[in-house]
Backbone as ProteinMPNN parsed JSONL, in Angstrom:
{"seq_chain_A": "MPAPSVKGRLFGGLFFFLAFLCAGFSLYNSTHAAGLVGRHGTLTVERCWIDHGSRHHSDKTVCAGTFRADDGTTVDHEATITADRERGDRIPVQQTVSGYLATGFGEIWRWCALFFLGWIVAALGIPFAATGIMPSRGQAVAVGRLIAGTRASAWMKRLVLGGAGGAALSLYLAWIF", "coords_chain_A": {"N_chain_A": [[75.23, -0.384, -131.972], [76.514, 1.434, -129.786], [75.666, 2.206, -126.192], [74.028, 5.44, -125.247], [76.41, 7.642, -123.756], [78.029, 9.407, -120.856], [80.75, 9.726, -121.391], [80.796, 9.534, -124.132], [79.503, 12.247, -124.981], [81.22, 13.807, -123.797], [83.312, 13.237, -125.176], [82.66, 14.404, -127.583], [82.541, 17.054, -126.98], [85.095, 17.472, -126.434], [85.989, 18.082, -129.085], [84.546, 20.569, -129.234], [86.249, 22.077, -127.432], [88.544, 21.757, -128.613], [88.262, 23.059, -130.83], [87.575, 25.496, -129.625], [90.47, 26.209, -128.694], [91.683, 26.602, -131.3], [90.14, 28.839, -132.015], [91.037, 30.697, -130.029], [93.998, 30.474, -130.152], [94.109, 31.793, -133.124], [92.867, 33.928, -132.804], [94.921, 35.489, -130.827], [97.328, 35.251, -132.233], [96.609, 36.641, -134.768], [95.805, 38.97, -133.982], [98.188, 40.181, -133.065], [99.48, 39.862, -135.496], [98.408, 41.931, -136.999], [99.304, 44.219, -135.643], [98.024, 45.246, -133.471], [98.407, 44.593, -131.02], [101.064, 43.936, -128.891], [104.635, 44.585, -129.368], [105.866, 46.439, -131.913], [108.403, 45.986, -134.596], [111.08, 45.482, -136.283], [113.121, 42.626, -137.733], [116.244, 41.82, -138.343], [117.529, 39.643, -140.583], [119.943, 37.477, -139.942], [121.08, 34.493, -140.123], [120.133, 31.687, -141.415], [118.226, 28.617, -140.721], [117.383, 25.127, -141.075], [115.237, 23.497, -139.499], [114.736, 20.448, -138.295], [112.897, 19.219, -136.726], [111.056, 17.002, -135.034], [109.907, 13.436, -135.918], [107.411, 13.383, -136.324], [106.677, 15.885, -137.229], [106.812, 18.648, -140.149], [109.769, 19.563, -141.871], [110.925, 22.973, -141.092], [111.783, 26.313, -142.082], [114.017, 28.08, -139.97], [114.671, 31.266, -139.022], [117.244, 33.687, -137.946], [118.107, 36.777, -135.683], [118.655, 40.401, -135.008], [116.323, 41.889, -133.578], [114.747, 44.823, -133.499], [112.759, 47.322, -131.833], [110.557, 49.442, -132.953], [110.372, 51.689, -131.412], [112.412, 52.191, -130.244], [113.064, 51.034, -127.615], [113.851, 48.164, -127.222], [115.985, 45.822, -127.906], [116.929, 43.068, -129.553], [119.09, 40.587, -129.756], [119.223, 37.746, -130.365], [116.966, 37.082, -131.736], [114.477, 34.953, -133.155], [112.476, 33.67, -135.934], [110.064, 31.841, -137.598], [110.59, 31.429, -140.785], [111.237, 31.41, -144.469], [113.791, 33.197, -145.207], [116.345, 35.348, -146.398], [119.823, 36.25, -145.541], [120.117, 39.175, -144.39], [117.583, 40.37, -145.003], [114.845, 42.255, -143.969], [112.453, 41.842, -141.537], [109.296, 43.123, -140.923], [107.948, 42.504, -138.022], [106.381, 41.384, -135.02], [106.527, 41.553, -131.231], [105.732, 39.156, -129.236], [104.383, 37.52, -126.201], [105.838, 35.082, -126.287], [107.743, 35.162, -128.248], [108.266, 36.231, -132.039], [105.99, 37.445, -134.409], [105.698, 37.402, -137.961], [104.467, 40.362, -139.482], [101.314, 41.662, -141.313], [99.03, 41.754, -144.039], [98.993, 39.183, -145.222], [99.781, 37.486, -143.523], [97.64, 37.766, -141.551], [95.365, 36.864, -142.649], [95.958, 34.443, -142.98], [96.176, 33.207, -140.262], [93.674, 33.755, -139.919], [92.526, 32.012, -141.162], [92.901, 29.441, -139.811], [91.238, 29.829, -137.643], [88.54, 29.232, -139.173], [89.23, 26.378, -139.563], [88.65, 25.594, -137.097], [86.066, 25.756, -136.776], [85.395, 23.427, -138.375], [86.714, 21.347, -137.014], [84.76, 21.734, -134.442], [82.233, 20.825, -135.949], [82.85, 18.156, -136.35], [82.528, 17.254, -133.787], [79.871, 17.636, -133.196], [78.021, 15.224, -133.828], [78.885, 13.482, -131.829], [78.465, 14.505, -129.535], [75.845, 15.272, -129.483], [74.543, 12.733, -129.736], [75.732, 11.247, -127.749], [77.146, 9.174, -127.939], [79.805, 6.901, -127.546], [82.165, 6.405, -130.138], [83.376, 3.49, -131.479], [85.656, 1.057, -132.805], [85.313, 1.986, -136.329], [82.629, 3.02, -136.279], [82.302, 5.695, -136.082], [81.491, 6.987, -138.632], [78.881, 5.998, -138.561], [77.578, 6.771, -136.237], [77.539, 9.458, -137.045], [75.613, 9.266, -138.749], [73.032, 8.481, -137.57], [72.367, 11.217, -136.48], [71.326, 12.207, -138.732], [68.804, 14.419, -140.806], [68.538, 15.808, -138.474], [68.499, 18.914, -136.413], [70.888, 19.285, -135.305], [72.374, 17.758, -137.447], [72.101, 19.676, -139.376], [73.31, 22.066, -138.26], [75.944, 20.768, -138.132], [76.528, 20.541, -141.075], [76.142, 23.208, -141.745], [78.28, 24.441, -140.349], [80.758, 22.839, -141.34], [80.452, 23.714, -144.24], [80.608, 26.791, -144.254], [82.953, 26.729, -142.476], [84.955, 25.479, -144.195], [84.774, 27.091, -146.304], [85.265, 29.575, -145.635], [88.176, 28.98, -144.472], [89.419, 28.607, -147.141], [89.085, 30.84, -148.216], [90.353, 32.618, -146.589], [93.218, 31.422, -147.021], [93.263, 31.75, -149.704], [93.592, 34.59, -149.757], [95.762, 35.158, -147.979], [97.522, 33.972, -149.547], [97.831, 35.646, -151.879], [98.543, 38.236, -150.943]], "CA_chain_A": [[75.592, 0.661, -131.597], [76.947, 1.442, -128.17], [74.528, 2.98, -125.727], [74.822, 6.609, -125.111], [76.917, 7.853, -122.15], [78.79, 10.808, -120.456], [81.934, 9.539, -122.035], [80.531, 10.09, -125.517], [79.533, 13.742, -124.962], [82.716, 14.456, -123.36], [84.351, 13.203, -126.568], [81.904, 15.604, -128.556], [82.756, 18.346, -126.153], [86.636, 17.721, -126.655], [86.206, 18.549, -130.306], [84.388, 22.207, -129.156], [87.399, 22.519, -126.602], [89.893, 22.049, -129.491], [87.507, 24.235, -131.717], [87.979, 27.039, -128.912], [91.841, 26.286, -128.917], [92.177, 27.194, -132.526], [90.038, 30.203, -132.128], [91.928, 31.526, -129.388], [95.182, 30.573, -130.927], [93.834, 32.575, -134.225], [92.553, 35.743, -132.245], [95.674, 35.829, -130.305], [97.917, 35.649, -133.281], [96.058, 37.567, -135.672], [95.937, 40.387, -133.736], [99.659, 40.332, -133.099], [99.86, 40.178, -137.133], [97.795, 42.91, -137.285], [99.868, 45.033, -135.262], [96.935, 45.532, -132.585], [99.116, 44.083, -129.544], [102.55, 43.391, -128.865], [105.621, 45.612, -129.525], [106.127, 46.475, -133.464], [109.788, 46.386, -134.733], [111.976, 44.736, -137.323], [113.979, 41.815, -137.363], [117.144, 41.475, -139.51], [118.115, 38.374, -140.841], [121.654, 37.257, -139.942], [121.216, 33.539, -140.228], [118.63, 30.546, -141.274], [118.374, 27.195, -140.893], [116.321, 24.086, -141.552], [114.795, 22.648, -137.826], [114.113, 19.012, -138.811], [111.906, 18.798, -135.096], [110.448, 15.271, -134.729], [109.686, 12.653, -136.891], [105.795, 13.952, -136.811], [106.492, 17.415, -137.637], [107.753, 18.67, -141.265], [110.966, 20.562, -141.5], [110.515, 24.267, -141.31], [113.198, 27.147, -141.972], [114.012, 29.21, -138.785], [115.905, 32.6, -139.218], [117.685, 34.408, -136.177], [118.88, 37.639, -136.287], [118.482, 41.151, -134.323], [115.111, 42.617, -133.36], [114.741, 46.44, -133.005], [111.484, 47.944, -131.506], [110.564, 50.966, -133.473], [110.036, 52.999, -130.39], [113.964, 52.166, -129.607], [113.123, 50.554, -126.414], [113.909, 46.997, -127.023], [116.998, 45.363, -128.934], [117.042, 41.717, -128.864], [120.199, 40.264, -130.599], [119.147, 36.711, -130.505], [115.373, 36.761, -131.987], [114.218, 34.044, -134.257], [111.238, 33.48, -136.696], [109.975, 30.755, -138.634], [110.395, 32.079, -142.121], [112.168, 31.223, -145.233], [113.875, 34.024, -145.861], [117.76, 35.551, -146.942], [120.692, 36.891, -144.835], [120.064, 40.868, -144.54], [116.348, 40.68, -145.107], [114.184, 43.144, -142.837], [111.3, 41.186, -141.77], [108.303, 43.636, -139.933], [107.395, 41.786, -136.833], [105.344, 41.796, -133.717], [106.827, 40.706, -130.381], [104.648, 38.531, -128.353], [105.014, 36.931, -124.947], [106.857, 33.806, -126.849], [108.585, 35.227, -129.637], [108.191, 37.257, -132.629], [105.457, 36.845, -135.522], [105.503, 38.496, -139.019], [102.953, 40.997, -139.681], [100.911, 42.104, -142.431], [97.828, 41.239, -144.177], [99.111, 38.011, -145.568], [99.91, 36.616, -142.132], [96.681, 38.114, -140.678], [94.676, 35.841, -143.085], [96.607, 33.133, -142.529], [95.885, 32.99, -138.907], [92.044, 33.577, -139.978], [92.143, 30.168, -141.998], [93.247, 28.567, -138.351], [90.084, 30.083, -136.8], [87.81, 28.583, -139.716], [89.167, 25.11, -139.564], [88.07, 25.295, -135.883], [84.85, 25.469, -137.399], [85.595, 22.515, -139.07], [86.899, 20.598, -136.034], [83.866, 21.725, -133.667], [81.307, 20.341, -136.621], [83.039, 17.01, -135.923], [82.149, 16.916, -132.54], [78.508, 17.593, -133.104], [77.264, 13.771, -133.493], [79.329, 12.599, -130.466], [77.768, 15.386, -128.377], [74.38, 14.966, -129.767], [73.788, 11.524, -129.454], [76.196, 10.783, -126.493], [77.629, 7.845, -128.276], [81.6, 7.007, -127.977], [82.682, 5.734, -131.231], [84.415, 2.574, -131.536], [86.234, 0.85, -134.383], [84.693, 2.094, -137.543], [81.325, 3.1, -136.14], [82.184, 6.932, -136.322], [80.37, 7.127, -139.62], [77.277, 5.344, -138.464], [77.292, 7.836, -135.369], [77.201, 10.322, -137.878], [74.165, 8.811, -139.644], [72.144, 8.671, -136.469], [71.711, 12.677, -136.426], [70.707, 12.851, -140.322], [67.562, 15.112, -140.759], [68.251, 16.871, -137.486], [68.997, 20.366, -136.43], [72.272, 19.103, -135.141], [72.919, 17.529, -138.814], [71.72, 21.242, -140.163], [74.388, 22.897, -137.743], [77.219, 20.523, -138.675], [76.788, 20.994, -142.549], [76.799, 24.666, -141.93], [79.904, 24.641, -139.989], [81.645, 22.426, -142.227], [80.552, 24.346, -145.224], [81.198, 27.853, -143.521], [84.677, 26.476, -142.199], [85.835, 25.125, -145.321], [84.817, 28.296, -147.369], [86.113, 30.704, -144.89], [89.518, 28.776, -144.591], [89.82, 28.488, -148.479], [89.171, 32.591, -148.806], [91.336, 33.109, -145.962], [94.107, 30.92, -147.531], [93.887, 32.698, -150.932], [94.119, 36.127, -149.584], [97.079, 34.801, -147.509], [98.715, 33.727, -151.003], [97.638, 36.763, -152.814], [99.367, 39.156, -150.084]], "C_chain_A": [[75.685, 0.785, -130.076], [75.844, 2.192, -127.537], [75.095, 4.596, -125.606], [75.416, 6.937, -123.759], [77.592, 8.947, -122.063], [79.796, 10.803, -121.39], [81.951, 9.898, -123.476], [80.159, 11.724, -125.712], [80.621, 14.263, -124.383], [83.501, 14.19, -124.617], [83.586, 14.386, -127.292], [82.448, 16.767, -128.103], [84.525, 18.344, -126.352], [86.845, 18.175, -127.687], [85.67, 20.022, -130.228], [85.63, 22.481, -128.422], [88.435, 22.716, -127.782], [89.33, 23.088, -130.457], [87.988, 25.814, -131.189], [89.08, 27.414, -128.927], [92.153, 27.246, -130.41], [91.515, 28.418, -132.652], [90.653, 31.035, -131.253], [93.189, 31.688, -129.759], [95.314, 31.793, -132.166], [93.597, 33.733, -133.65], [93.994, 36.293, -131.747], [96.739, 36.28, -131.398], [97.64, 36.614, -134.495], [96.266, 38.807, -135.241], [97.365, 41.103, -133.21], [99.916, 40.717, -134.519], [99.769, 41.152, -137.502], [98.324, 44.215, -136.704], [99.109, 46.086, -133.759], [97.613, 45.611, -130.878], [100.404, 43.714, -129.734], [103.755, 44.73, -129.182], [106.194, 45.54, -131.419], [107.698, 46.767, -133.58], [110.198, 45.628, -136.159], [113.072, 43.713, -136.915], [114.889, 41.623, -138.704], [117.606, 40.49, -139.359], [119.359, 38.252, -140.904], [121.933, 35.882, -140.305], [120.302, 32.574, -140.357], [119.317, 29.185, -141.384], [117.611, 26.395, -140.737], [116.194, 23.198, -140.171], [114.01, 21.656, -138.361], [113.16, 18.466, -137.694], [111.613, 17.089, -135.159], [110.146, 14.885, -135.99], [108.203, 12.907, -137.423], [105.735, 15.483, -137.304], [107.49, 17.555, -139.178], [108.982, 19.482, -140.774], [110.48, 22.051, -141.903], [111.982, 25.138, -141.081], [112.818, 27.99, -140.707], [115.167, 30.139, -139.122], [116.203, 33.308, -137.983], [118.185, 35.703, -137.016], [118.65, 38.649, -135.204], [116.985, 42.093, -134.513], [115.154, 43.969, -132.852], [113.435, 46.816, -132.963], [111.357, 49.274, -132.332], [110.356, 51.995, -132.626], [111.537, 53.036, -129.734], [114.135, 51.486, -128.317], [113.652, 49.349, -126.06], [114.928, 46.739, -128.301], [117.232, 43.833, -128.429], [118.358, 40.832, -130.055], [119.95, 38.683, -130.778], [117.473, 35.979, -130.78], [115.393, 35.912, -133.047], [113.023, 34.131, -134.374], [111.259, 32.42, -137.453], [109.621, 31.661, -139.873], [111.047, 31.644, -142.822], [112.547, 32.601, -145.964], [115.782, 34.194, -146.085], [118.356, 36.391, -145.967], [120.241, 38.415, -145.355], [118.534, 40.995, -144.969], [115.956, 41.064, -144.021], [113.007, 42.689, -142.8], [110.117, 42.038, -140.685], [107.958, 42.61, -139.095], [106.649, 42.315, -135.77], [106.134, 41.052, -132.675], [105.758, 40.311, -129.588], [105.252, 38.187, -127.017], [106.235, 35.983, -125.192], [107.718, 34.142, -127.809], [107.988, 36.147, -130.679], [107.399, 36.512, -133.934], [105.651, 37.975, -136.583], [104.142, 39.394, -138.961], [102.521, 41.345, -140.846], [99.919, 41.325, -143.108], [97.86, 39.984, -144.61], [98.954, 36.999, -144.177], [98.299, 37.0, -141.179], [95.656, 37.111, -141.154], [95.122, 34.69, -143.092], [96.248, 32.687, -140.988], [94.234, 32.956, -139.02], [91.684, 32.247, -140.541], [92.246, 29.44, -140.613], [91.682, 28.695, -137.855], [88.476, 29.275, -137.662], [87.528, 27.171, -139.686], [88.991, 24.901, -138.096], [86.832, 25.236, -135.951], [84.333, 23.755, -137.623], [85.57, 21.041, -138.003], [85.657, 20.357, -134.689], [82.57, 20.87, -134.529], [81.829, 18.756, -136.403], [82.663, 16.232, -134.858], [80.366, 16.776, -132.369], [77.748, 16.249, -132.858], [77.777, 13.457, -132.389], [78.618, 13.219, -129.421], [76.297, 15.369, -128.353], [73.804, 13.63, -129.505], [74.492, 10.864, -128.141], [76.616, 9.156, -126.716], [79.041, 7.788, -128.451], [81.742, 6.135, -128.867], [83.647, 4.619, -131.015], [84.661, 2.052, -132.86], [85.634, 1.077, -135.533], [83.35, 2.193, -137.326], [81.377, 4.931, -135.927], [81.472, 7.62, -137.308], [78.831, 7.026, -139.044], [76.849, 6.357, -137.097], [76.684, 9.135, -135.978], [75.708, 10.588, -138.467], [72.993, 8.906, -138.998], [71.481, 10.612, -136.145], [71.349, 13.049, -137.847], [69.493, 13.391, -139.884], [67.308, 15.803, -139.277], [68.496, 18.19, -137.374], [70.53, 19.997, -136.035], [73.031, 18.665, -136.501], [72.879, 18.945, -139.622], [72.998, 22.051, -139.608], [75.691, 22.186, -138.03], [77.502, 20.673, -140.214], [77.099, 22.329, -142.523], [78.375, 25.172, -141.363], [80.996, 24.089, -140.662], [81.768, 22.96, -143.532], [81.199, 25.76, -144.845], [82.924, 27.586, -143.453], [85.588, 26.369, -143.433], [85.801, 26.598, -146.341], [85.829, 29.436, -146.722], [87.977, 30.461, -144.865], [90.055, 28.872, -146.153], [89.81, 29.998, -148.813], [90.054, 32.863, -148.077], [93.032, 32.847, -146.393], [94.636, 31.668, -148.803], [94.074, 34.055, -150.883], [95.358, 35.981, -149.2], [97.929, 34.644, -148.493], [98.836, 34.936, -151.708], [98.236, 37.999, -152.076], [100.315, 38.783, -149.926]], "O_chain_A": [[74.916, 0.217, -129.301], [75.078, 2.814, -128.273], [76.261, 4.939, -125.806], [74.903, 6.5, -122.728], [77.832, 9.567, -123.099], [79.86, 11.721, -122.207], [82.909, 10.461, -124.006], [80.63, 12.32, -126.681], [80.848, 15.444, -124.648], [84.327, 15.017, -125.003], [84.268, 15.389, -127.499], [82.86, 17.55, -128.96], [85.081, 19.442, -126.393], [87.885, 18.833, -127.726], [86.182, 20.813, -131.021], [86.216, 23.402, -128.99], [89.091, 23.754, -127.87], [90.088, 23.983, -130.83], [88.457, 26.789, -131.777], [89.296, 28.613, -129.1], [92.73, 28.331, -130.474], [92.099, 29.248, -133.349], [90.859, 32.182, -131.647], [93.671, 32.821, -129.776], [96.275, 32.559, -132.245], [94.243, 34.683, -134.092], [94.336, 37.409, -132.138], [97.037, 37.469, -131.511], [98.532, 37.255, -135.051], [96.812, 39.676, -135.92], [97.537, 42.306, -133.013], [100.5, 41.77, -134.776], [100.617, 41.649, -138.244], [97.892, 45.272, -137.164], [99.488, 47.144, -133.256], [97.381, 46.374, -129.941], [100.776, 43.175, -130.776], [103.328, 45.883, -129.135], [106.821, 44.609, -131.926], [108.25, 47.595, -132.854], [109.336, 45.299, -136.974], [113.81, 43.89, -135.945], [114.451, 41.354, -139.822], [118.12, 40.149, -138.294], [120.0, 38.81, -141.795], [123.027, 35.761, -140.856], [119.524, 32.478, -139.408], [120.379, 28.783, -141.859], [116.714, 26.855, -140.03], [117.007, 22.323, -139.874], [112.876, 21.817, -138.812], [112.697, 17.329, -137.787], [112.458, 16.234, -135.423], [110.09, 15.616, -136.979], [107.827, 12.72, -138.58], [104.718, 16.054, -137.699], [108.51, 16.905, -139.408], [109.174, 19.937, -139.646], [109.762, 22.268, -142.879], [112.919, 24.882, -140.325], [111.712, 28.458, -140.438], [116.318, 29.82, -139.421], [115.371, 33.458, -137.089], [118.505, 35.843, -138.197], [118.383, 38.056, -134.159], [116.719, 42.821, -135.469], [115.627, 44.175, -131.734], [112.81, 46.695, -134.017], [112.248, 50.115, -132.215], [110.169, 53.139, -133.04], [111.808, 53.815, -128.821], [115.278, 51.336, -127.887], [113.972, 49.159, -124.887], [114.792, 47.257, -129.409], [117.592, 43.463, -127.312], [118.063, 40.659, -131.238], [120.765, 38.282, -131.609], [116.955, 34.953, -130.338], [116.273, 36.051, -133.897], [112.294, 34.512, -133.458], [112.296, 32.011, -137.975], [108.655, 32.418, -139.968], [111.978, 31.144, -142.189], [111.96, 33.082, -146.933], [116.471, 33.186, -145.928], [117.647, 37.258, -145.456], [120.064, 38.712, -146.536], [118.351, 42.136, -145.392], [116.404, 40.547, -142.998], [112.278, 42.91, -143.767], [110.056, 41.547, -139.558], [107.587, 41.617, -139.721], [106.334, 43.497, -135.637], [106.504, 39.927, -133.013], [104.887, 41.122, -129.272], [106.408, 38.486, -126.717], [107.303, 36.004, -124.58], [108.498, 33.276, -128.206], [107.137, 36.918, -130.235], [107.779, 35.465, -134.456], [105.75, 39.168, -136.297], [103.053, 39.088, -138.476], [103.429, 41.383, -141.677], [99.89, 40.136, -142.791], [96.785, 39.399, -144.482], [98.192, 36.055, -143.966], [98.041, 36.366, -140.156], [95.042, 36.479, -140.295], [94.282, 33.81, -143.278], [96.06, 31.48, -140.839], [93.577, 32.213, -138.291], [90.662, 31.594, -140.33], [91.291, 28.678, -140.467], [90.999, 27.681, -137.709], [87.528, 28.855, -137.0], [86.422, 26.632, -139.731], [89.254, 23.733, -137.81], [86.317, 24.559, -135.062], [83.351, 23.13, -137.221], [84.824, 20.065, -138.072], [85.53, 19.302, -134.068], [81.848, 20.212, -133.779], [80.845, 18.031, -136.26], [82.489, 15.014, -134.822], [79.763, 16.013, -131.614], [76.983, 16.105, -131.904], [76.897, 12.986, -131.668], [78.18, 12.566, -128.474], [75.633, 15.445, -127.319], [72.656, 13.488, -129.085], [73.869, 10.008, -127.514], [76.46, 8.216, -125.936], [79.582, 8.46, -129.33], [81.479, 4.975, -128.551], [84.685, 4.832, -130.389], [84.074, 2.436, -133.872], [85.265, -0.019, -135.954], [82.66, 1.518, -138.09], [80.304, 5.421, -135.576], [80.884, 8.673, -137.061], [77.91, 7.84, -139.124], [75.659, 6.665, -137.035], [75.676, 9.728, -135.592], [74.989, 11.578, -138.594], [71.979, 9.315, -139.563], [70.394, 10.981, -135.7], [71.077, 14.225, -138.09], [69.015, 13.045, -138.804], [66.219, 16.25, -138.916], [68.759, 18.721, -138.453], [71.377, 20.628, -136.666], [74.16, 19.106, -136.718], [73.721, 19.165, -140.492], [73.694, 22.661, -140.42], [76.649, 22.941, -138.194], [78.651, 20.916, -140.584], [78.095, 22.76, -143.103], [79.226, 25.945, -141.802], [82.089, 24.656, -140.661], [82.845, 22.857, -144.12], [82.386, 25.88, -145.148], [83.825, 28.075, -144.135], [86.641, 26.97, -143.644], [86.769, 27.002, -146.986], [86.832, 29.967, -147.199], [88.833, 31.311, -145.112], [91.217, 29.254, -146.291], [90.559, 30.373, -149.715], [90.93, 33.491, -148.67], [93.921, 33.68, -146.216], [95.774, 32.073, -149.04], [94.624, 34.687, -151.786], [96.222, 36.544, -149.872], [99.061, 35.119, -148.41], [99.939, 35.267, -152.142], [98.425, 38.93, -152.859], [101.121, 39.413, -149.242]]}, "name": "protein", "num_of_chains": 1, "seq": "MPAPSVKGRLFGGLFFFLAFLCAGFSLYNSTHAAGLVGRHGTLTVERCWIDHGSRHHSDKTVCAGTFRADDGTTVDHEATITADRERGDRIPVQQTVSGYLATGFGEIWRWCALFFLGWIVAALGIPFAATGIMPSRGQAVAVGRLIAGTRASAWMKRLVLGGAGGAALSLYLAWIF"}
């Protein structure tokens, strides 16, 4: 095994940073989906298309139409949202800084699932942050074994179980709403 180093601890910290980004992105989008921030309105779908993206991303359906704010202050004839809808559908949305997000309980729970997935990302960084060992090819599992029986291992297990359970419950609730 390689010796502990600052690079190993920074590598573990990278996972914590990514988990923090997941939490922040989840919080930002779920507060919009709940209607707590942003401008609420309705997007009336006029056309939809498949965005093939890059070779690393899956295809997604994008719909465009007219956004009308509930308070009557804003009308956007070029509003877009990632959703699989039909022409004429009226989607309740919240206007954000970067576009529009669908609102409702299902959307809130979908964004909450990302929050819990961030717990799993944080758990993956614990062995590297605790040991300071930068993994080389095929040694990531071995680094995890070094913390077996420690408080770091207990926290890693709690984060993985809590994250998996929370994500599963959130996705289930998003599915039923």
